[in-house]
Short mmCIF file of C-alpha atoms in Angstrom, two decimals:
data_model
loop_
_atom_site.label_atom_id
_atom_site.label_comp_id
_atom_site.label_asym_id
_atom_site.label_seq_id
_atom_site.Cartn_x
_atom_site.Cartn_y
_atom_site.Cartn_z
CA UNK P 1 -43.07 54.09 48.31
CA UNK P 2 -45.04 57.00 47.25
CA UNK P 3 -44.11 59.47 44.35
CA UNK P 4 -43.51 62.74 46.21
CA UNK P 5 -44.44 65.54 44.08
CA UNK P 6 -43.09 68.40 46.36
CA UNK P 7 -39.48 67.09 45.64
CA UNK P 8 -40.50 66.23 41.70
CA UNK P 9 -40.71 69.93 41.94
CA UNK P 10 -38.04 70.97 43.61
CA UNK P 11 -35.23 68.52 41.69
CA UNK P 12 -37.13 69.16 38.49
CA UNK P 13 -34.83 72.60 37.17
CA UNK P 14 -32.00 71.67 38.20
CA UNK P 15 -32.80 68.09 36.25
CA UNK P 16 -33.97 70.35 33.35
CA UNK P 17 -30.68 71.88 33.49
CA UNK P 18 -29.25 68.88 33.10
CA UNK P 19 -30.73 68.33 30.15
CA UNK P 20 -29.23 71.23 28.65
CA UNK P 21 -26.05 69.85 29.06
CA UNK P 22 -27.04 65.93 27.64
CA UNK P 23 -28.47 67.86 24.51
CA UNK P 24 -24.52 69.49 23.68
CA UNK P 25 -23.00 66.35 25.04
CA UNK P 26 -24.93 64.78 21.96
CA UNK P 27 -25.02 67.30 19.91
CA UNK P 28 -21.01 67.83 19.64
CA UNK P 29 -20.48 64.14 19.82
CA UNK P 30 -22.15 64.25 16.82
CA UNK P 31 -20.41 67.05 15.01
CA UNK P 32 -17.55 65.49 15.46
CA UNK P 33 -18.63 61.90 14.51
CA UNK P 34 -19.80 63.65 11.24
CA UNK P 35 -16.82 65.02 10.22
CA UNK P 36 -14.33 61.89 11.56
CA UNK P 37 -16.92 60.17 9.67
CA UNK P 38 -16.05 61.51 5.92
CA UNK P 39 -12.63 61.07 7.15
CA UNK P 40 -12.66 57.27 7.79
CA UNK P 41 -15.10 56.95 4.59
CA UNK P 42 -12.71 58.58 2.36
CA UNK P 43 -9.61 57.31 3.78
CA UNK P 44 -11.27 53.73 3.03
CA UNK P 45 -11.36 54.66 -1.02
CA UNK P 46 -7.62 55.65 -1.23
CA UNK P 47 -5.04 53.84 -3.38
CA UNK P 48 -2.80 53.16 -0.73
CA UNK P 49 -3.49 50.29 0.66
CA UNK P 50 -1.90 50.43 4.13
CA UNK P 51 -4.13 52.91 5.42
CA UNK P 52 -7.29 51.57 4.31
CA UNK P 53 -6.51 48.39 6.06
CA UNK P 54 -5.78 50.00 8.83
CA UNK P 55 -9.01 52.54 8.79
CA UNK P 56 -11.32 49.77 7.90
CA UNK P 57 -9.74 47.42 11.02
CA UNK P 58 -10.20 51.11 13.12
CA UNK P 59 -13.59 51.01 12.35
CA UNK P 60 -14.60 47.78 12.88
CA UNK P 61 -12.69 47.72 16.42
CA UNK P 62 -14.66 50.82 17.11
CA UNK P 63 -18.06 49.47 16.03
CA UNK P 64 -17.52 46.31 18.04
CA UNK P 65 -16.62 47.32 21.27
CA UNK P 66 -18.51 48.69 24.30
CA UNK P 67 -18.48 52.34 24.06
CA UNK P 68 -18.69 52.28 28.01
CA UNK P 69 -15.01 50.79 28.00
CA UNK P 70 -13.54 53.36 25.63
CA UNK P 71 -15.35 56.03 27.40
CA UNK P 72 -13.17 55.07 30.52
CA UNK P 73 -10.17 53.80 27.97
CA UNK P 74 -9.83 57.44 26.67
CA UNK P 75 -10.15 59.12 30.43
CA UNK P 76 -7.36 57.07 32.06
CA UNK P 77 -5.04 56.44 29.57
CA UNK P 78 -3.92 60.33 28.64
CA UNK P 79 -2.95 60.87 32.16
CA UNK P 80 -0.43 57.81 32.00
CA UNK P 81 1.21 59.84 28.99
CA UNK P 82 1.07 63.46 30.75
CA UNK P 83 -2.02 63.92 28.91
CA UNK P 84 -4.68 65.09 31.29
CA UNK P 85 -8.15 65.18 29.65
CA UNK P 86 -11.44 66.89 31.40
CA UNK P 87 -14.54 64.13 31.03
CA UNK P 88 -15.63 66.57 28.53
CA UNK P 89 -12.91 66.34 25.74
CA UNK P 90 -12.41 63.08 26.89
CA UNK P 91 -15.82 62.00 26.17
CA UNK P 92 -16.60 63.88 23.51
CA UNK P 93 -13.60 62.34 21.96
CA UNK P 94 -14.78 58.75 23.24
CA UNK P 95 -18.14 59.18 21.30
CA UNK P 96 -17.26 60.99 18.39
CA UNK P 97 -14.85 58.62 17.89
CA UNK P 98 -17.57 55.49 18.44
CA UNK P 99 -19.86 57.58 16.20
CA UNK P 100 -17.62 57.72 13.63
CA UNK P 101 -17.01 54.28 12.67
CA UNK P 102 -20.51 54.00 12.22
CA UNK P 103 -21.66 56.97 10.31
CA UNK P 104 -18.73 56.43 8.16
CA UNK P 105 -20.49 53.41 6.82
CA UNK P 106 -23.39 55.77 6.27
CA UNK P 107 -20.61 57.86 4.08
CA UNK P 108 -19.98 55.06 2.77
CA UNK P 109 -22.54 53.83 1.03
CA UNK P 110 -23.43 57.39 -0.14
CA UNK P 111 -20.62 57.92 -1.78
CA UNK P 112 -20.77 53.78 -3.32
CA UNK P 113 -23.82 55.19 -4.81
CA UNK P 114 -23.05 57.65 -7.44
CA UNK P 115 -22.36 55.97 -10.12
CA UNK P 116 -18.93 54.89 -11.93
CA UNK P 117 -19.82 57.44 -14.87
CA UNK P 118 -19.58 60.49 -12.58
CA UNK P 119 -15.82 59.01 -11.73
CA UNK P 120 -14.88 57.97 -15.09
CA UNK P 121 -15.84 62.02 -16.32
CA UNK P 122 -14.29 63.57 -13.59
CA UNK P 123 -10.77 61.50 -14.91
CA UNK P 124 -11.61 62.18 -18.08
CA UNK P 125 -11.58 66.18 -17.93
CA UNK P 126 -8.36 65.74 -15.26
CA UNK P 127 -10.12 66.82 -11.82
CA UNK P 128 -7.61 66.03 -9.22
CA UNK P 129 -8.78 63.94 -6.75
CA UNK P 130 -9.74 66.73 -3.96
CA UNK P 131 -11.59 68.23 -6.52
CA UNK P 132 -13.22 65.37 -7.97
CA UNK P 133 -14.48 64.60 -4.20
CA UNK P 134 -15.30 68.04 -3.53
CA UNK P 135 -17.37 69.25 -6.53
CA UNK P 136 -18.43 66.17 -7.98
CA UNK P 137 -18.77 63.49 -5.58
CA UNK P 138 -19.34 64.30 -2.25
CA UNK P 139 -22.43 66.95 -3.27
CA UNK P 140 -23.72 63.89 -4.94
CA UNK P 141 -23.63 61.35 -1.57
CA UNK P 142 -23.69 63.79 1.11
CA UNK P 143 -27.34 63.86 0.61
CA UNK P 144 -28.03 60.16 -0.10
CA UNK P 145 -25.99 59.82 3.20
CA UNK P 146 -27.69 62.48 5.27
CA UNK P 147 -31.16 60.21 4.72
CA UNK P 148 -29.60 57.60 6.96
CA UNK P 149 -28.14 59.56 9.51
CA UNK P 150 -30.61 60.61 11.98
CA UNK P 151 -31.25 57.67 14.07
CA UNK P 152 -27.58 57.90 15.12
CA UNK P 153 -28.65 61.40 16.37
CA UNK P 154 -31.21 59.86 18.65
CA UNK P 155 -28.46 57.04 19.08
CA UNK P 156 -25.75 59.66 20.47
CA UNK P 157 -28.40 60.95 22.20
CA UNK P 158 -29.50 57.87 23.89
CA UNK P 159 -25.82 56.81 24.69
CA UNK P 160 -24.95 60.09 26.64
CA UNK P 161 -25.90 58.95 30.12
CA UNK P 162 -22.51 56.64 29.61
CA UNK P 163 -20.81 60.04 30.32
CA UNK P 164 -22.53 60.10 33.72
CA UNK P 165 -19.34 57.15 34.59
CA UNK P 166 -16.22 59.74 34.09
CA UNK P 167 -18.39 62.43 35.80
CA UNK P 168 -19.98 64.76 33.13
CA UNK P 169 -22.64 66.63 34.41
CA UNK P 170 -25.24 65.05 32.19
CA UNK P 171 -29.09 64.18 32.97
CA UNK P 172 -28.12 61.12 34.12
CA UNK P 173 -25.31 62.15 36.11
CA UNK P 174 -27.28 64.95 37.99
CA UNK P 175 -30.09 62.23 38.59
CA UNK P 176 -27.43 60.11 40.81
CA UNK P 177 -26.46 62.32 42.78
CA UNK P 178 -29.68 64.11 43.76
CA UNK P 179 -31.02 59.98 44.53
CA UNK P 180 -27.17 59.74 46.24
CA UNK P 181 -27.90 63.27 48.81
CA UNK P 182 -31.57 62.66 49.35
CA UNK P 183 -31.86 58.65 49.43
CA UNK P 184 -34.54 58.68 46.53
CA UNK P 185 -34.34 57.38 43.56
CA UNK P 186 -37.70 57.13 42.78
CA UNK P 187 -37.98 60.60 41.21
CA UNK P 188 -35.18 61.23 39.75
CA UNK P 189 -34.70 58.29 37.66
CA UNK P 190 -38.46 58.25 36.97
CA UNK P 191 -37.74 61.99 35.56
CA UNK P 192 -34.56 60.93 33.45
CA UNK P 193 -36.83 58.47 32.16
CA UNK P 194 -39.58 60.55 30.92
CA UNK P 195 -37.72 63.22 29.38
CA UNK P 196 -35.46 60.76 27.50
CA UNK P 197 -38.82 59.17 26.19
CA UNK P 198 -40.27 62.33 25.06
CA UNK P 199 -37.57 63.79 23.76
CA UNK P 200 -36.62 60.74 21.38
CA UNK P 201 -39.77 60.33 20.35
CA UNK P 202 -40.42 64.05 19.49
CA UNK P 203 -37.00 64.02 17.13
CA UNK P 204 -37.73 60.41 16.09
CA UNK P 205 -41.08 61.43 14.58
CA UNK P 206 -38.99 65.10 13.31
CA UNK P 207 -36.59 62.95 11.92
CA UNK P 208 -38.70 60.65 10.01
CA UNK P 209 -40.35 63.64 8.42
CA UNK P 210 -37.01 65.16 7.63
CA UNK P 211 -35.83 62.39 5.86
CA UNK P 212 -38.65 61.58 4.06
CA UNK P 213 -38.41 65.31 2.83
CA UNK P 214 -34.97 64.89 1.47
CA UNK P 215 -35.45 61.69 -0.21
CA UNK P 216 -38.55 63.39 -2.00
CA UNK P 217 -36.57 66.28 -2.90
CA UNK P 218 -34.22 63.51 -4.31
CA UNK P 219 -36.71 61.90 -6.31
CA UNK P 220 -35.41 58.83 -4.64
CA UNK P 221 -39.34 57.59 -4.55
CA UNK W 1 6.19 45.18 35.11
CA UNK W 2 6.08 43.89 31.87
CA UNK W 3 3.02 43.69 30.10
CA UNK W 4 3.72 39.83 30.56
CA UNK W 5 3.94 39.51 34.16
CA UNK W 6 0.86 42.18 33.81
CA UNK W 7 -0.72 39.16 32.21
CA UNK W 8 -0.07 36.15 34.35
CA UNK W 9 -0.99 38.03 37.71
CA UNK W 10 -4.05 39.61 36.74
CA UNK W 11 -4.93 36.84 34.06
CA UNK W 12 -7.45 35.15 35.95
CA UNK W 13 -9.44 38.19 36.33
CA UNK W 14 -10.10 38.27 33.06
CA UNK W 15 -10.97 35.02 32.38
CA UNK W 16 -13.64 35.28 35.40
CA UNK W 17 -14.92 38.65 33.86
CA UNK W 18 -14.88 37.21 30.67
CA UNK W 19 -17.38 34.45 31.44
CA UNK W 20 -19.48 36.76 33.54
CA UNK W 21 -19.71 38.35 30.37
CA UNK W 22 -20.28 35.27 27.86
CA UNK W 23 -22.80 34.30 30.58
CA UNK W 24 -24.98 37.88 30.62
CA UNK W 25 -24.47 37.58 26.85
CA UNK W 26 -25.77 34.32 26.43
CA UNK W 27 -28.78 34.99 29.03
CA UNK W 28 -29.97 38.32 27.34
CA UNK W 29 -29.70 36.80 23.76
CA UNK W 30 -32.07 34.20 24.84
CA UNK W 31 -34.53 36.83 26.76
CA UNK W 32 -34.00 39.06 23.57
CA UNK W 33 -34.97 36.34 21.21
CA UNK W 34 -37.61 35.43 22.23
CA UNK W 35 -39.49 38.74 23.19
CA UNK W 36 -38.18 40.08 19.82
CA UNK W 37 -40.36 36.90 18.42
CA UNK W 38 -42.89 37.71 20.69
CA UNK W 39 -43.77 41.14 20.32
CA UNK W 40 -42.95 41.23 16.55
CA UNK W 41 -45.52 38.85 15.64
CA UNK W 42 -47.97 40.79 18.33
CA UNK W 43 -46.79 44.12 16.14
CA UNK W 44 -48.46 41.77 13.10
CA UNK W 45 -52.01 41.14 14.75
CA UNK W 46 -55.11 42.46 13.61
CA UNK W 47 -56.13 42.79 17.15
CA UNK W 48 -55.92 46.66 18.40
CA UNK W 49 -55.08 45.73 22.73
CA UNK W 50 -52.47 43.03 21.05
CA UNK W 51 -50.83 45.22 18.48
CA UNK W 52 -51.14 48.54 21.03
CA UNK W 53 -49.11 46.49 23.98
CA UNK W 54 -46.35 45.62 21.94
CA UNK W 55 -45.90 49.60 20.07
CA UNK W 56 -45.91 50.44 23.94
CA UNK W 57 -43.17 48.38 24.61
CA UNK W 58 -41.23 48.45 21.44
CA UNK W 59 -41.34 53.04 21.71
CA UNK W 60 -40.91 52.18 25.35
CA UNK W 61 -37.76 50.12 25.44
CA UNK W 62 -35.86 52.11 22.53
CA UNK W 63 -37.21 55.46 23.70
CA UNK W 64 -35.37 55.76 26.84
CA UNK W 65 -31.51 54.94 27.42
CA UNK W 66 -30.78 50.83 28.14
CA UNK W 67 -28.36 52.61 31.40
CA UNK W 68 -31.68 54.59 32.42
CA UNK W 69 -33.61 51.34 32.59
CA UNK W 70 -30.86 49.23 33.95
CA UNK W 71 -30.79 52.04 37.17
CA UNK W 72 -34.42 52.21 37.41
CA UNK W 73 -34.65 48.82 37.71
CA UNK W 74 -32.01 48.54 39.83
CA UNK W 75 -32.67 51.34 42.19
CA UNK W 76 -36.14 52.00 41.97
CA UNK W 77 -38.11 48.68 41.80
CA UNK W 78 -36.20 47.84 45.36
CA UNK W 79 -38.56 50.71 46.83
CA UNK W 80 -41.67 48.82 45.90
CA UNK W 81 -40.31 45.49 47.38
CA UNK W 82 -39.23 43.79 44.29
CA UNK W 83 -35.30 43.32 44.29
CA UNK W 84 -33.75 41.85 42.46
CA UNK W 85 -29.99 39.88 41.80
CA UNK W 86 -27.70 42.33 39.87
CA UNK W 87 -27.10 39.57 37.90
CA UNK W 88 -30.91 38.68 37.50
CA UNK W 89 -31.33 42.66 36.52
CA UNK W 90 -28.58 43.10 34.44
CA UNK W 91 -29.60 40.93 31.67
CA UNK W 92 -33.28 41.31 31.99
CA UNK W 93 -32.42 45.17 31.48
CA UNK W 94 -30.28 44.72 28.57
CA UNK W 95 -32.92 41.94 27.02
CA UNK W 96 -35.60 43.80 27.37
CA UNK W 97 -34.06 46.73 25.41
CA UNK W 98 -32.16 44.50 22.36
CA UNK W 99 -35.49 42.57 22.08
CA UNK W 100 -37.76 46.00 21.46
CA UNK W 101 -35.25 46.98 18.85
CA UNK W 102 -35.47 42.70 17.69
CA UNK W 103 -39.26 43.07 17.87
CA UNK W 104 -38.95 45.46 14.73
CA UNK W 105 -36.28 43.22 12.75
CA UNK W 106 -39.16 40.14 13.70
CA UNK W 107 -42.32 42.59 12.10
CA UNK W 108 -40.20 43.99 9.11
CA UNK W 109 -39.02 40.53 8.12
CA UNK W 110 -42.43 38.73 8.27
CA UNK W 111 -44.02 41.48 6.22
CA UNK W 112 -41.42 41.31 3.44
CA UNK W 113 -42.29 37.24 2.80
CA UNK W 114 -43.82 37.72 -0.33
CA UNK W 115 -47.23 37.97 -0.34
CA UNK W 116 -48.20 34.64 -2.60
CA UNK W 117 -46.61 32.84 0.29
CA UNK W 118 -49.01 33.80 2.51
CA UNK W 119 -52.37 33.25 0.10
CA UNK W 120 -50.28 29.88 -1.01
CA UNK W 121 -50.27 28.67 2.23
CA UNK W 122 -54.19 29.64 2.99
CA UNK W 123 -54.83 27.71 -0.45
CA UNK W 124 -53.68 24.72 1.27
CA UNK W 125 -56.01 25.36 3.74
CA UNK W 126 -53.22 25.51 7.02
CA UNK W 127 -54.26 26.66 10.00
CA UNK W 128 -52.76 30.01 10.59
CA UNK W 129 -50.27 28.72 13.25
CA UNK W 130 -49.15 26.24 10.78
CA UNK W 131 -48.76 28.96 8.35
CA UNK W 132 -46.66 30.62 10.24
CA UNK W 133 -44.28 28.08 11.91
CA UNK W 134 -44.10 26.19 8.36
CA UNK W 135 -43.76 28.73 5.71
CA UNK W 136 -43.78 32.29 7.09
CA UNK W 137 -41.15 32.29 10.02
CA UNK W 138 -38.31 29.84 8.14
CA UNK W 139 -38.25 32.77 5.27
CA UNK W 140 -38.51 35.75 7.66
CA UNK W 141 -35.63 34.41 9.44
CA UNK W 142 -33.43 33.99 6.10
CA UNK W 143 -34.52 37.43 5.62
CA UNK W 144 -33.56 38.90 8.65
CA UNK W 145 -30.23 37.38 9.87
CA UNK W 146 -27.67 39.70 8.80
CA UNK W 147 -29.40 42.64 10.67
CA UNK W 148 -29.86 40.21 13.36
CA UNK W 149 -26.20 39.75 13.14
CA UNK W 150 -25.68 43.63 13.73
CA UNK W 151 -28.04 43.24 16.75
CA UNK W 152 -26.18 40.77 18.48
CA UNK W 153 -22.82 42.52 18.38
CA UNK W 154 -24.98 45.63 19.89
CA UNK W 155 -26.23 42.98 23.07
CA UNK W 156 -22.19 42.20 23.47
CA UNK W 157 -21.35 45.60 23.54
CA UNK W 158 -25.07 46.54 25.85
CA UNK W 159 -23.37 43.93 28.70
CA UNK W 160 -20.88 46.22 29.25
CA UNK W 161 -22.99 48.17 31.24
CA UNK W 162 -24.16 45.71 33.95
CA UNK W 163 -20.76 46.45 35.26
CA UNK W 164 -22.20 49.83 36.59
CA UNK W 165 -24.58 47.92 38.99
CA UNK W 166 -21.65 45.79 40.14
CA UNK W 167 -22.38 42.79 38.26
CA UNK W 168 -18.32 40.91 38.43
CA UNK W 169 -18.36 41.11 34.13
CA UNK W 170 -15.05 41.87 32.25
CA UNK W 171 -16.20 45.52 32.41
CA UNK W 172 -15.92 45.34 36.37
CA UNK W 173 -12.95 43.52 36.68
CA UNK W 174 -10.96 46.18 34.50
CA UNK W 175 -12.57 48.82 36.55
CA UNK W 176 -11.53 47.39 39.59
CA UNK W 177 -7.99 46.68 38.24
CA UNK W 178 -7.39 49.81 37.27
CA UNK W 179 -8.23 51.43 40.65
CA UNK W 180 -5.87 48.98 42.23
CA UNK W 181 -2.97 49.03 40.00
CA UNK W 182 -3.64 52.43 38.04
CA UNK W 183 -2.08 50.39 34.81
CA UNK W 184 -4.86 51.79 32.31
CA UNK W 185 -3.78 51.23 28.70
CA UNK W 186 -3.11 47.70 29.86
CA UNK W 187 -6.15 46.91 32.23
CA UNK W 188 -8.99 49.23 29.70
CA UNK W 189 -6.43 47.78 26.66
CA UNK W 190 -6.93 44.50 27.35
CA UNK W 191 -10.62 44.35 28.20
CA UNK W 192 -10.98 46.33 25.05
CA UNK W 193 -9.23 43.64 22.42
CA UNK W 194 -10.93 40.64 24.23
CA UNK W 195 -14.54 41.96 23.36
CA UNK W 196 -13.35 42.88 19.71
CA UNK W 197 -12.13 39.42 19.94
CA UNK W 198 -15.19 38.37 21.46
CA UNK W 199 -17.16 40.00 18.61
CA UNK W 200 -14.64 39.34 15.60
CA UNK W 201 -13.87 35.86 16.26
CA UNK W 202 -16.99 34.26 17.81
CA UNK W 203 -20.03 36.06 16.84
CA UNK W 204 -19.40 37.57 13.36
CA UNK W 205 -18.47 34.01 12.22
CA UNK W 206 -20.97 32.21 14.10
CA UNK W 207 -23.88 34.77 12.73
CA UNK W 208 -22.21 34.14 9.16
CA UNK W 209 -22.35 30.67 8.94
CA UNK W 210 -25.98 30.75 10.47
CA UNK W 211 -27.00 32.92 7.62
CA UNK W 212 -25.27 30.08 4.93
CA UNK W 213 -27.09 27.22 6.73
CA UNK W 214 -30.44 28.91 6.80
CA UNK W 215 -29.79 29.92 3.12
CA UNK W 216 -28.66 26.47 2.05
CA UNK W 217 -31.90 24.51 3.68
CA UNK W 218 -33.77 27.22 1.96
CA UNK W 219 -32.28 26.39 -1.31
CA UNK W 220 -30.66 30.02 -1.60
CA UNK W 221 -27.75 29.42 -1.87
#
């Protein structure tokens, strides 16, 4: 088996392409993992305990099983209930759900970080509790949080070719079936490969720097 | 059907997915552990080829996707005469890519041993392997189990994906029930709670009490 460069060319747009579509796959998984995220944080901190029994158990479910088997859990089951989902919403859903449980831990120990004081003041001149989150809290941990948060970017990112199984039209997805019409895999995977490898190591390296921006501009060392 | 005649006619394929499963699980811990040992300590050496090889791997292994490697591996190394068992690939795959990201936990925890432990030992004149086995490793491990523990539950959940080169796991068999009987929520529903089980019930505890044993014989406790 030789690499064949005259097809590396020819596959390599519409592979590029492909990427295009991997980068929003991750990119909205993760917008909506970052809001879902607060959610399940702050739903953990309320008085009632119900539903922060039943969050917490939600998350750990979430953060303990294969995010392959919900992808296909959350494509087949709407239909059974006259719910018919695209692989799109449906995985978006999937992994912004996934993503969710696990940045909410980020959340989580954000907002365990500001200390009691800030709390016991924000009783003490009778915030309400949205407003006690929203103008004294959450400014407070959203950037503590935000320090830990990237590598679940490149962690989305890194997950997306598990869309490829309920037919997205990711990299991974447009690899197959290029290999599937032209009996080579060779290439394509090879490709896939590659421009995973630069591209996580490029934001890995971005990310770093990012992070070690904010926590300077924290004074956290 | 009732969910309980669901149950005792598509039982068994469960229970054979399920030790398919334990089986891949149990196979790519042990491949994980021990090139997570391997390559952290070569992260450690002094020696530029040593220390180079493993980066390579380690930036290698969690730079590109674990379902990228697992189809290159499965599709491509065939062209160049090496193929391999599904089975065989599917938990050298997933071992390879837990132990890059174990390789790290290895080097992190062996440079936080304090460093008098390392110039106490070289007082006493041990030879470095002694060093290490005796007085190094034992405290590294204490020091990383819980994120170890995190790992592990990631390698449960990384199986999942051998199902996609048609290795019989408990990810298969619900794949294959499903297109057969079309029952989702109960075939992707039932899959689902037996690896939170899986993870809950098994390895969560076992991890825990690992941690108190190698606390207690380091008098940590």
């Amino acid at each position: 088996m030789h690499w064949d460069w005259q097809f590396t060319a020819e596959i390599l747009p519409r592979l590029l392409w492909a990427t295009l579509n991997t980068l929003m796959a991750a990119g909205l998984g993760y917008a909506i993992a970052a809001v879902l995220g607060l959610v399940f944080a702050i739903a953990q901190r309320t008085p009632f305990r119900p539903l922060t029994v039943t969050v917490r158990e939600l998350v750990e479910f979430l953060r303990s099983t294969p995010l392959v088997l919900q992808i296909f859990f959350v494509y087949y089951v709407g239909p059974e209930y006259g719910v018919s989902l695209s692989p799109w919403v449906a995985g978006m859903i999937a992994i912004g759900l996934h993503y969710a449980a696990y940045l909410s831990e980020v959340y989580r120990g954000g907002i365990e970080s500001v200390p009691k004081g800030q709390w016991e003041a924000c009783t003490a001149i009778n915030l309400t509790t949205a407003q006690t989150y929203r103008r004294i809290i959450l400014p407070q941990a959203l950037p503590l949080s935000v320090a830990g948060m990237g590598n679940y970017l490149i962690s989305i990112f890194k997950d997306t070719p598990m869309l490829s199984v309920i037919g997205v039209a990711e990299l991974m997805q447009a690899a197959t079936a290029i290999g599937g019409q032209n009996y080579r895999y060779l290439e394509p995977y090879t490709i896939v490969g590659v421009v995973f490898l630069v591209i996580s190591l490029f934001s890995a390296a971005s990310i770093r720097g990012f992070e070690a921006w904010i926590r300077r501009k924290l004074g956290m060392y | 059907m009732t969910y309980i005649s669901f149950l005792s006619d598509y039982g068994g394929r469960f229970v054979d997915g399920m030790l398919v499963t334990a089986l891949q699980f149990l196979c790519s811990l042990a491949l994980a552990t021990v090139l997570a040992l391997v390559f952290g300590l070569m992260l450690l050496s002094s020696n530029a080829a040593v220390k180079g090889a493993a980066v390579v791997y380690v930036e290698f292994f969690r730079g590109t996707s674990l379902l990228v490697q697992l189809f290159w591996l499965f599709f491509v190394l065939p062209l160049f005469g090496i193929t391999l068992e599904p089975f065989f690939t599917g938990f050298l795959a997933v071992g390879l890519n837990i132990g890059a990201y174990g390789a790290q936990l290895v080097q992190g925890a062996i440079k936080s041993v304090p460093r008098g432990q390392w110039e106490a030992a070289y007082a006493l004149s041990m030879s470095p392997a002694k060093r290490m086995r005796r007085i190094i490793i034992p405290q590294a491990l204490v020091i990383m189990l819980p994120a170890w523990g995190n790992l592990v539950i990631e390698l449960l959940k990384s199986t999942a994906l051998v199902a996609l080169i048609a290795v019989p796991d408990l990810m298969f068999e619900a794949k294959q029930l499903n297109s057969s009987t079309y029952l989702s929520t109960w075939t992707f529903g039932t899959a689902l709670v037996i690896y939170y089980i899986f993870a809950r019930f098994l390895v969560t505890p076992t991890m825990r009490s690992l941690e108190h044993v190698m606390a207690r014989r380091m008098g940590r406790s």
